[in-house]
């Protein structure tokens, strides 16, 4: 990075970013072999009531750090939050609203996995106040779903998506591509089916082998890099032609259906993260803090009830902020307004002038006096674009282009 980044304490934010709330529910029916999220196989009855009590206590303890701020979006993710009964989600949302001012227009998302009895369950979530459902479809092929160890089948995925569309004002369909044994035609068939059923938002993730997963230890045969890149390009084209705009590395939406919660992450907004292993980022005028909660559900619940669920907390040093900002904002196809960099990091954009100029010269980035955005090449080689912004990275002239997967950063905390 260019010299001249001020030290901590010397940087002040002119205003605080929008605030979101992330709630983690850490249980699933079965652990998927590719999954590196903090999710645990359900054994016996879930402690729904106790967990909601713990979440309420966790939020209560977090209040002083966000005093007086209004929550714009809530995302109940996991894990599989749809394992919780609508009554538990209702209690949770009441507990949140009684503790924090929630915008009347707030986007409230719940993640759901296909299963049985959705129609009634989904109506219950809607009545509790959920207004966006994110359905973990992954594929509409029984064979591919079995190959990635999912417990649901293609018909269940179709039914869940259809019920979700009948019940919620907006819906996301999560899809994955570059699955074991998958052809380009099969990947496109999944996307076409999501379009035909009517999903106004699609997230299409490249399956990657993450450390500490079963697939990392026992890798399945996957489509090679070129085949995966062809799938990505064809998926983008198909969704675009159907009117779903590509607005982030993995996200596509019809007008008015972008995921506001995720857009807040990508524009380096703030979020309180409650629940086992949840991450949060909170800005103050004079500092930016990242924190994470205790990961193990039972330990988390005890710690939260004692008012101390935070496992780790650290300040984001001014020198680290440009990379953290770019890591998020350059995932957006439209990039970001130049002024947003200073608003969110407290630093003038001139601290990254050398890196911006080098990325522009390499054809990875385009900019004018209003916006900075990744080019098509920058979107495809996102790690090459981001690498020079790392604190202590080699000077831009020394960085050589290398090809990497586009799914290199998490789309949620
Ligand atoms: S359902 Fe989702 S969160 Fe749960 S194990 Fe599978 S991939 Fe992970």
Coordinates of C-alpha atoms and ligand atoms in Angstrom, one line a residue:
X1 CA 0.0 0.0 0.0
X2 CA 1.0 3.6 -0.6
X3 CA 2.8 5.2 2.4
X4 CA 1.0 7.6 4.6
X5 CA -1.7 5.5 6.2
X6 CA -2.4 7.1 9.6
X7 CA -2.1 5.1 12.8
X8 CA -5.1 3.9 14.8
X9 CA -6.7 6.7 16.8
X10 CA -5.7 9.3 14.2
X11 CA -8.6 8.2 11.9
X12 CA -12.2 9.2 12.4
X13 CA -15.3 8.2 10.5
X14 CA -17.5 11.1 9.5
X15 CA -20.6 9.0 9.8
X16 CA -21.4 5.4 10.8
X17 CA -22.4 2.9 8.1
X18 CA -25.8 1.2 7.9
X19 CA -26.4 -1.6 10.4
X20 CA -27.5 -5.2 9.8
X21 CA -28.0 -8.1 12.2
X22 CA -26.9 -11.6 11.4
X23 CA -28.3 -14.5 13.5
X24 CA -26.6 -17.9 13.3
X25 CA -28.5 -21.1 13.8
X26 CA -25.8 -23.8 13.9
X27 CA -27.7 -27.1 13.2
X28 CA -28.4 -29.2 10.1
X29 CA -30.0 -32.5 9.5
X30 CA -26.6 -33.8 8.3
X31 CA -23.2 -32.3 7.6
X32 CA -22.6 -31.8 3.9
X33 CA -19.2 -33.1 2.9
X34 CA -18.1 -29.8 1.3
X35 CA -19.3 -27.5 4.1
X36 CA -17.0 -25.4 6.2
X37 CA -19.7 -23.4 8.0
X38 CA -20.2 -23.7 11.7
X39 CA -22.9 -26.3 11.3
X40 CA -23.5 -29.4 13.5
X41 CA -25.5 -32.5 12.8
X42 CA -28.8 -32.5 14.7
X43 CA -28.9 -35.2 17.3
X44 CA -32.3 -35.5 19.1
X45 CA -34.5 -32.5 19.8
X46 CA -33.1 -29.1 19.1
X47 CA -32.9 -26.8 22.1
X48 CA -35.0 -24.2 20.3
X49 CA -36.4 -22.3 23.3
X50 CA -33.0 -22.3 25.1
X51 CA -31.2 -21.2 22.0
X52 CA -33.6 -18.3 21.4
X53 CA -33.1 -17.2 25.0
X54 CA -29.3 -17.3 24.5
X55 CA -29.6 -15.2 21.3
X56 CA -31.7 -12.7 23.2
X57 CA -29.1 -12.5 26.0
X58 CA -26.3 -12.3 23.4
X59 CA -28.1 -9.4 21.7
X60 CA -28.7 -7.7 25.0
X61 CA -25.0 -7.8 25.8
X62 CA -24.2 -6.3 22.4
X63 CA -26.6 -3.3 22.7
X64 CA -24.1 -0.8 24.2
X65 CA -21.9 -1.1 21.0
X66 CA -24.8 -0.1 18.7
X67 CA -26.8 2.2 21.0
X68 CA -29.4 4.3 19.1
X69 CA -28.7 2.7 15.7
X70 CA -31.5 1.3 13.6
X71 CA -31.2 -2.2 12.0
X72 CA -31.9 -2.1 8.2
X73 CA -31.7 -5.9 7.5
X74 CA -31.8 -9.1 9.5
X75 CA -30.5 -12.4 8.1
X76 CA -31.2 -15.7 10.0
X77 CA -28.6 -18.1 8.5
X78 CA -26.9 -21.3 9.4
X79 CA -26.8 -24.1 9.5
X80 CA -30.4 -24.7 8.7
X81 CA -32.6 -22.2 10.5
X82 CA -35.7 -23.8 8.9
X83 CA -35.2 -26.6 11.4
X84 CA -36.6 -24.2 13.9
X85 CA -40.4 -24.0 14.2
X86 CA -42.2 -20.8 13.1
X87 CA -43.0 -20.2 16.8
X88 CA -39.3 -20.1 17.7
X89 CA -38.6 -17.7 14.8
X90 CA -41.5 -15.5 15.9
X91 CA -40.1 -15.4 19.5
X92 CA -36.7 -14.5 18.1
X93 CA -38.0 -11.7 16.0
X94 CA -40.0 -10.3 18.9
X95 CA -36.9 -10.5 21.1
X96 CA -34.9 -8.6 18.5
X97 CA -37.6 -5.9 18.0
X98 CA -38.0 -5.3 21.7
X99 CA -34.3 -4.7 22.1
X100 CA -33.3 -2.8 18.9
X101 CA -35.0 -0.4 16.6
X102 CA -35.7 -2.3 13.4
X103 CA -36.6 -0.3 10.3
X104 CA -40.2 -0.9 9.4
X105 CA -39.1 -1.7 5.8
X106 CA -36.3 -4.0 7.0
X107 CA -35.4 -7.0 4.8
X108 CA -35.7 -10.1 7.0
X109 CA -34.2 -13.2 5.4
X110 CA -34.4 -16.8 6.6
X111 CA -32.4 -19.6 5.1
X112 CA -34.4 -22.8 4.4
X113 CA -33.4 -26.2 3.1
X114 CA -35.9 -28.3 1.1
X115 CA -37.7 -30.9 3.2
X116 CA -41.3 -31.8 4.1
X117 CA -44.3 -29.8 5.2
X118 CA -42.9 -26.6 3.8
X119 CA -46.2 -24.9 2.8
X120 CA -47.4 -24.6 6.4
X121 CA -44.0 -23.9 7.9
X122 CA -43.3 -21.1 5.3
X123 CA -46.6 -19.5 6.1
X124 CA -45.6 -19.5 9.8
X125 CA -42.3 -17.8 9.0
X126 CA -44.0 -15.2 6.9
X127 CA -46.5 -14.5 9.7
X128 CA -43.6 -14.0 12.1
X129 CA -42.3 -11.2 9.8
X130 CA -39.8 -13.0 7.5
X131 CA -40.1 -11.3 4.1
X132 CA -37.3 -13.0 2.1
X133 CA -36.6 -16.8 1.9
X134 CA -33.3 -18.1 0.7
X135 CA -33.7 -21.7 -0.4
X136 CA -30.8 -24.1 -0.5
X137 CA -31.7 -25.8 -3.8
X138 CA -28.1 -26.4 -5.0
X139 CA -29.2 -28.5 -8.0
X140 CA -32.4 -29.9 -9.6
X141 CA -30.6 -33.2 -10.4
X142 CA -31.0 -36.1 -7.9
X143 CA -27.7 -37.5 -9.1
X144 CA -25.8 -34.3 -8.4
X145 CA -27.5 -33.7 -5.1
X146 CA -26.5 -37.3 -4.0
X147 CA -22.9 -36.6 -5.3
X148 CA -22.6 -33.6 -2.9
X149 CA -24.2 -35.5 0.0
X150 CA -27.4 -33.4 0.2
X151 CA -30.3 -35.0 2.1
X152 CA -33.0 -33.6 -0.1
X153 CA -34.0 -34.6 -3.7
X154 CA -34.8 -32.6 -6.8
X155 CA -38.6 -32.8 -6.3
X156 CA -38.3 -31.5 -2.8
X157 CA -36.1 -28.6 -4.1
X158 CA -38.8 -27.8 -6.8
X159 CA -41.6 -27.9 -4.2
X160 CA -39.7 -25.8 -1.7
X161 CA -38.9 -23.1 -4.2
X162 CA -42.5 -23.0 -5.5
X163 CA -43.9 -22.8 -2.0
X164 CA -41.4 -20.1 -1.1
X165 CA -42.5 -18.1 -4.2
X166 CA -46.2 -18.4 -3.2
X167 CA -45.5 -17.2 0.3
X168 CA -42.7 -14.5 0.3
X169 CA -42.4 -11.2 -1.5
X170 CA -38.8 -12.2 -2.5
X171 CA -36.9 -15.4 -2.7
X172 CA -33.4 -16.5 -3.4
X173 CA -32.4 -19.9 -4.9
X174 CA -29.0 -21.0 -4.0
X175 CA -27.4 -23.1 -6.7
X176 CA -23.9 -24.7 -7.0
X177 CA -22.0 -25.5 -10.1
X178 CA -18.8 -27.4 -11.0
X179 CA -20.2 -30.4 -9.1
X180 CA -18.7 -33.9 -9.3
X181 CA -19.5 -35.3 -12.7
X182 CA -21.5 -32.3 -13.8
X183 CA -21.5 -31.2 -17.5
X184 CA -22.0 -27.7 -18.8
X185 CA -25.5 -28.7 -20.1
X186 CA -26.5 -30.0 -16.6
X187 CA -25.3 -26.8 -14.9
X188 CA -27.3 -24.8 -17.3
X189 CA -30.4 -27.0 -16.8
X190 CA -30.3 -26.1 -13.1
X191 CA -30.2 -22.4 -13.9
X192 CA -32.9 -22.7 -16.5
X193 CA -35.2 -24.5 -14.0
X194 CA -34.7 -21.9 -11.3
X195 CA -35.6 -19.2 -13.9
X196 CA -38.7 -21.2 -15.1
X197 CA -40.0 -21.7 -11.5
X198 CA -39.6 -17.9 -11.1
X199 CA -36.8 -17.2 -8.7
X200 CA -36.2 -13.5 -8.8
X201 CA -32.8 -13.9 -7.2
X202 CA -30.2 -16.7 -7.8
X203 CA -26.9 -17.2 -6.1
X204 CA -24.6 -19.5 -8.2
X205 CA -21.6 -20.7 -6.2
X206 CA -18.7 -22.6 -7.6
X207 CA -18.1 -25.7 -5.5
X208 CA -14.7 -25.4 -3.9
X209 CA -12.8 -27.8 -1.7
X210 CA -12.4 -26.0 1.6
X211 CA -9.9 -27.1 4.3
X212 CA -11.3 -29.1 7.1
X213 CA -14.1 -30.7 5.1
X214 CA -14.7 -34.3 4.1
X215 CA -14.3 -33.4 0.4
X216 CA -10.9 -31.8 1.1
X217 CA -9.7 -35.0 2.7
X218 CA -11.3 -37.3 0.1
X219 CA -11.6 -35.1 -3.1
X220 CA -14.2 -36.1 -5.6
X221 CA -13.4 -35.8 -9.3
X222 CA -14.5 -32.3 -10.3
X223 CA -14.8 -30.5 -13.6
X224 CA -11.5 -28.9 -14.4
X225 CA -10.8 -25.1 -14.1
X226 CA -11.6 -24.4 -17.8
X227 CA -14.8 -26.4 -17.7
X228 CA -15.8 -24.5 -14.5
X229 CA -15.0 -21.2 -16.1
X230 CA -17.1 -22.1 -19.1
X231 CA -20.0 -23.0 -16.8
X232 CA -19.6 -19.7 -15.0
X233 CA -19.7 -17.7 -18.2
X234 CA -22.7 -19.7 -19.5
X235 CA -24.6 -19.3 -16.2
X236 CA -24.0 -15.5 -16.3
X237 CA -25.2 -15.3 -19.9
X238 CA -28.3 -17.4 -19.3
X239 CA -29.4 -15.5 -16.2
X240 CA -28.6 -12.2 -17.8
X241 CA -30.7 -13.1 -20.9
X242 CA -33.6 -14.0 -18.5
X243 CA -33.5 -10.5 -16.9
X244 CA -31.5 -11.5 -13.7
X245 CA -28.8 -8.9 -13.5
X246 CA -25.4 -10.1 -12.4
X247 CA -24.6 -7.7 -9.6
X248 CA -22.0 -9.5 -7.5
X249 CA -19.5 -12.3 -8.1
X250 CA -22.1 -15.0 -7.4
X251 CA -25.4 -13.1 -7.2
X252 CA -28.1 -12.3 -9.8
X253 CA -31.4 -10.5 -9.4
X254 CA -34.4 -9.1 -11.1
X255 CA -34.8 -5.3 -10.5
X256 CA -35.8 -4.7 -6.9
X257 CA -34.7 -8.1 -5.7
X258 CA -31.1 -7.6 -4.7
X259 CA -30.1 -9.0 -1.3
X260 CA -30.0 -5.8 0.7
X261 CA -28.3 -7.6 3.6
X262 CA -25.5 -8.9 1.5
X263 CA -25.1 -5.6 -0.3
X264 CA -24.5 -4.1 3.2
X265 CA -21.6 -6.5 3.7
X266 CA -20.2 -5.8 0.2
X267 CA -20.3 -2.1 0.8
X268 CA -18.4 -2.5 4.1
X269 CA -21.4 -1.8 6.2
X270 CA -21.7 -2.8 9.9
X271 CA -23.4 -5.9 11.3
X272 CA -23.9 -7.4 14.7
X273 CA -23.5 -11.2 14.6
X274 CA -25.2 -13.2 17.2
X275 CA -25.4 -17.0 17.6
X276 CA -22.7 -19.7 17.8
X277 CA -19.6 -18.8 15.8
X278 CA -21.2 -15.6 14.3
X279 CA -19.0 -12.8 13.2
X280 CA -19.7 -9.1 13.5
X281 CA -18.2 -5.8 12.4
X282 CA -19.0 -2.6 14.2
X283 CA -17.7 0.8 13.5
X284 CA -17.3 3.6 16.0
X285 CA -16.2 7.1 15.2
X286 CA -12.6 6.3 16.2
X287 CA -12.3 2.6 15.5
X288 CA -13.7 -0.4 13.6
X289 CA -14.0 -3.6 15.6
X290 CA -14.4 -7.2 14.4
X291 CA -15.6 -9.9 16.8
X292 CA -16.7 -13.5 16.8
X293 CA -18.8 -15.6 19.1
X294 CA -18.0 -18.9 20.8
X295 CA -18.4 -21.6 18.2
X296 CA -19.7 -24.7 19.9
X297 CA -23.5 -24.5 20.4
X298 CA -23.7 -25.8 24.0
X299 CA -20.7 -23.7 25.1
X300 CA -22.1 -20.7 23.3
X301 CA -25.5 -21.0 25.0
X302 CA -23.9 -21.1 28.4
X303 CA -21.6 -18.2 27.7
X304 CA -24.4 -16.1 26.1
X305 CA -26.7 -16.6 29.2
X306 CA -23.8 -15.3 31.3
X307 CA -23.6 -12.2 29.1
X308 CA -20.3 -13.1 27.5
X309 CA -20.6 -14.9 24.2
X310 CA -17.7 -13.1 22.5
X311 CA -14.8 -15.4 21.8
X312 CA -12.5 -12.9 20.0
X313 CA -12.5 -9.2 19.3
X314 CA -9.9 -7.0 17.6
X315 CA -9.7 -3.6 16.0
X316 CA -9.2 -3.3 12.3
X317 CA -6.0 -1.3 12.0
X318 CA -6.1 1.6 9.5
X319 CA -3.5 -0.2 7.4
X320 CA -5.8 -3.3 7.0
X321 CA -8.9 -1.3 6.1
X322 CA -8.2 -0.8 2.4
X323 CA -7.8 -4.5 1.7
X324 CA -10.9 -5.4 3.8
X325 CA -12.9 -2.7 2.0
X326 CA -11.7 -3.9 -1.5
X327 CA -12.2 -7.6 -0.6
X328 CA -15.9 -6.8 -0.3
X329 CA -16.6 -3.8 -2.6
X330 CA -14.8 -5.2 -5.6
X331 CA -17.1 -8.2 -5.6
X332 CA -19.8 -5.8 -6.8
X333 CA -20.0 -5.7 -10.6
X334 CA -20.9 -2.0 -10.6
X335 CA -18.1 -1.4 -8.1
X336 CA -18.5 1.5 -5.6
X337 CA -18.7 5.3 -5.5
X338 CA -15.2 6.7 -5.0
X339 CA -16.5 8.6 -1.9
X340 CA -17.6 5.4 -0.2
X341 CA -14.0 4.4 0.4
X342 CA -13.4 7.3 2.7
X343 CA -16.8 7.1 4.3
X344 CA -16.3 3.5 5.4
X345 CA -12.6 3.3 6.1
X346 CA -11.9 6.9 7.3
X347 CA -9.0 7.0 4.9
X348 CA -8.6 9.2 1.8
X349 CA -8.7 7.1 -1.4
X350 CA -5.2 8.5 -2.2
X351 CA -3.7 5.9 0.1
X352 CA -4.4 3.3 -2.5
X353 CA -3.7 5.4 -5.6
X354 CA -0.6 3.4 -6.6
X355 CA -2.6 0.1 -6.4
X356 CA -5.6 1.5 -8.3
X357 CA -3.4 2.9 -11.0
X358 CA -1.5 -0.5 -11.4
X359 CA -4.8 -2.4 -11.5
X360 CA -6.2 0.0 -14.1
X361 CA -3.0 -0.4 -16.2
X362 CA -3.4 -4.2 -16.0
X363 CA -7.0 -4.0 -17.3
X364 CA -8.4 -5.3 -14.0
X365 CA -10.1 -2.1 -12.9
X366 CA -11.9 0.9 -14.5
X367 CA -12.5 4.2 -12.8
X368 CA -13.6 7.8 -13.3
X369 CA -14.0 10.6 -10.8
X370 CA -17.3 9.0 -9.5
X371 CA -16.9 5.2 -9.5
X372 CA -14.3 2.5 -9.2
X373 CA -15.3 -0.9 -10.6
X374 CA -13.8 -4.2 -11.6
X375 CA -13.6 -4.8 -15.4
X376 CA -14.8 -8.2 -16.7
X377 CA -11.2 -9.3 -16.5
X378 CA -11.0 -8.0 -12.9
X379 CA -14.1 -10.0 -12.0
X380 CA -12.7 -13.1 -13.4
X381 CA -9.3 -12.7 -11.8
X382 CA -10.5 -11.2 -8.6
X383 CA -7.6 -12.4 -6.4
X384 CA -5.1 -10.7 -8.8
X385 CA -7.1 -7.5 -8.4
X386 CA -7.2 -7.8 -4.6
X387 CA -3.7 -9.0 -3.9
X388 CA -1.9 -5.6 -4.1
X389 CA -4.2 -4.2 -1.5
X390 CA -3.0 -6.6 1.1
X391 CA -0.9 -4.9 3.8
X392 CA 2.7 -5.7 3.1
X393 CA 1.9 -7.0 -0.4
X394 CA 4.7 -6.7 -3.0
X395 CA 4.7 -3.5 -5.0
X396 CA 2.1 -3.7 -7.8
X397 CA 4.8 -4.0 -10.5
X398 CA 5.9 -7.3 -9.0
X399 CA 2.5 -8.9 -9.0
X400 CA 2.0 -11.5 -11.7
X401 CA -1.4 -12.5 -13.0
X402 CA -2.6 -15.9 -11.8
X403 CA -5.9 -17.4 -12.4
X404 CA -8.1 -18.3 -9.3
X405 CA -11.6 -19.3 -8.5
X406 CA -14.1 -16.5 -8.4
X407 CA -15.5 -17.8 -5.2
X408 CA -12.5 -16.7 -3.1
X409 CA -14.2 -14.8 -0.4
X410 CA -17.2 -15.7 1.7
X411 CA -20.5 -14.1 0.7
X412 CA -21.5 -14.0 4.3
X413 CA -19.7 -13.7 7.6
Ligands
LIG1 S1 -27.1 -27.7 4.8 FE1 -25.7 -25.9 4.4 S2 -24.9 -25.3 6.4 FE2 -25.8 -27.3 6.6 S3 -24.1 -28.7 6.4 FE3 -25.1 -28.5 4.4 S4 -24.0 -26.8 3.3 FE4 -23.5 -26.7 5.5

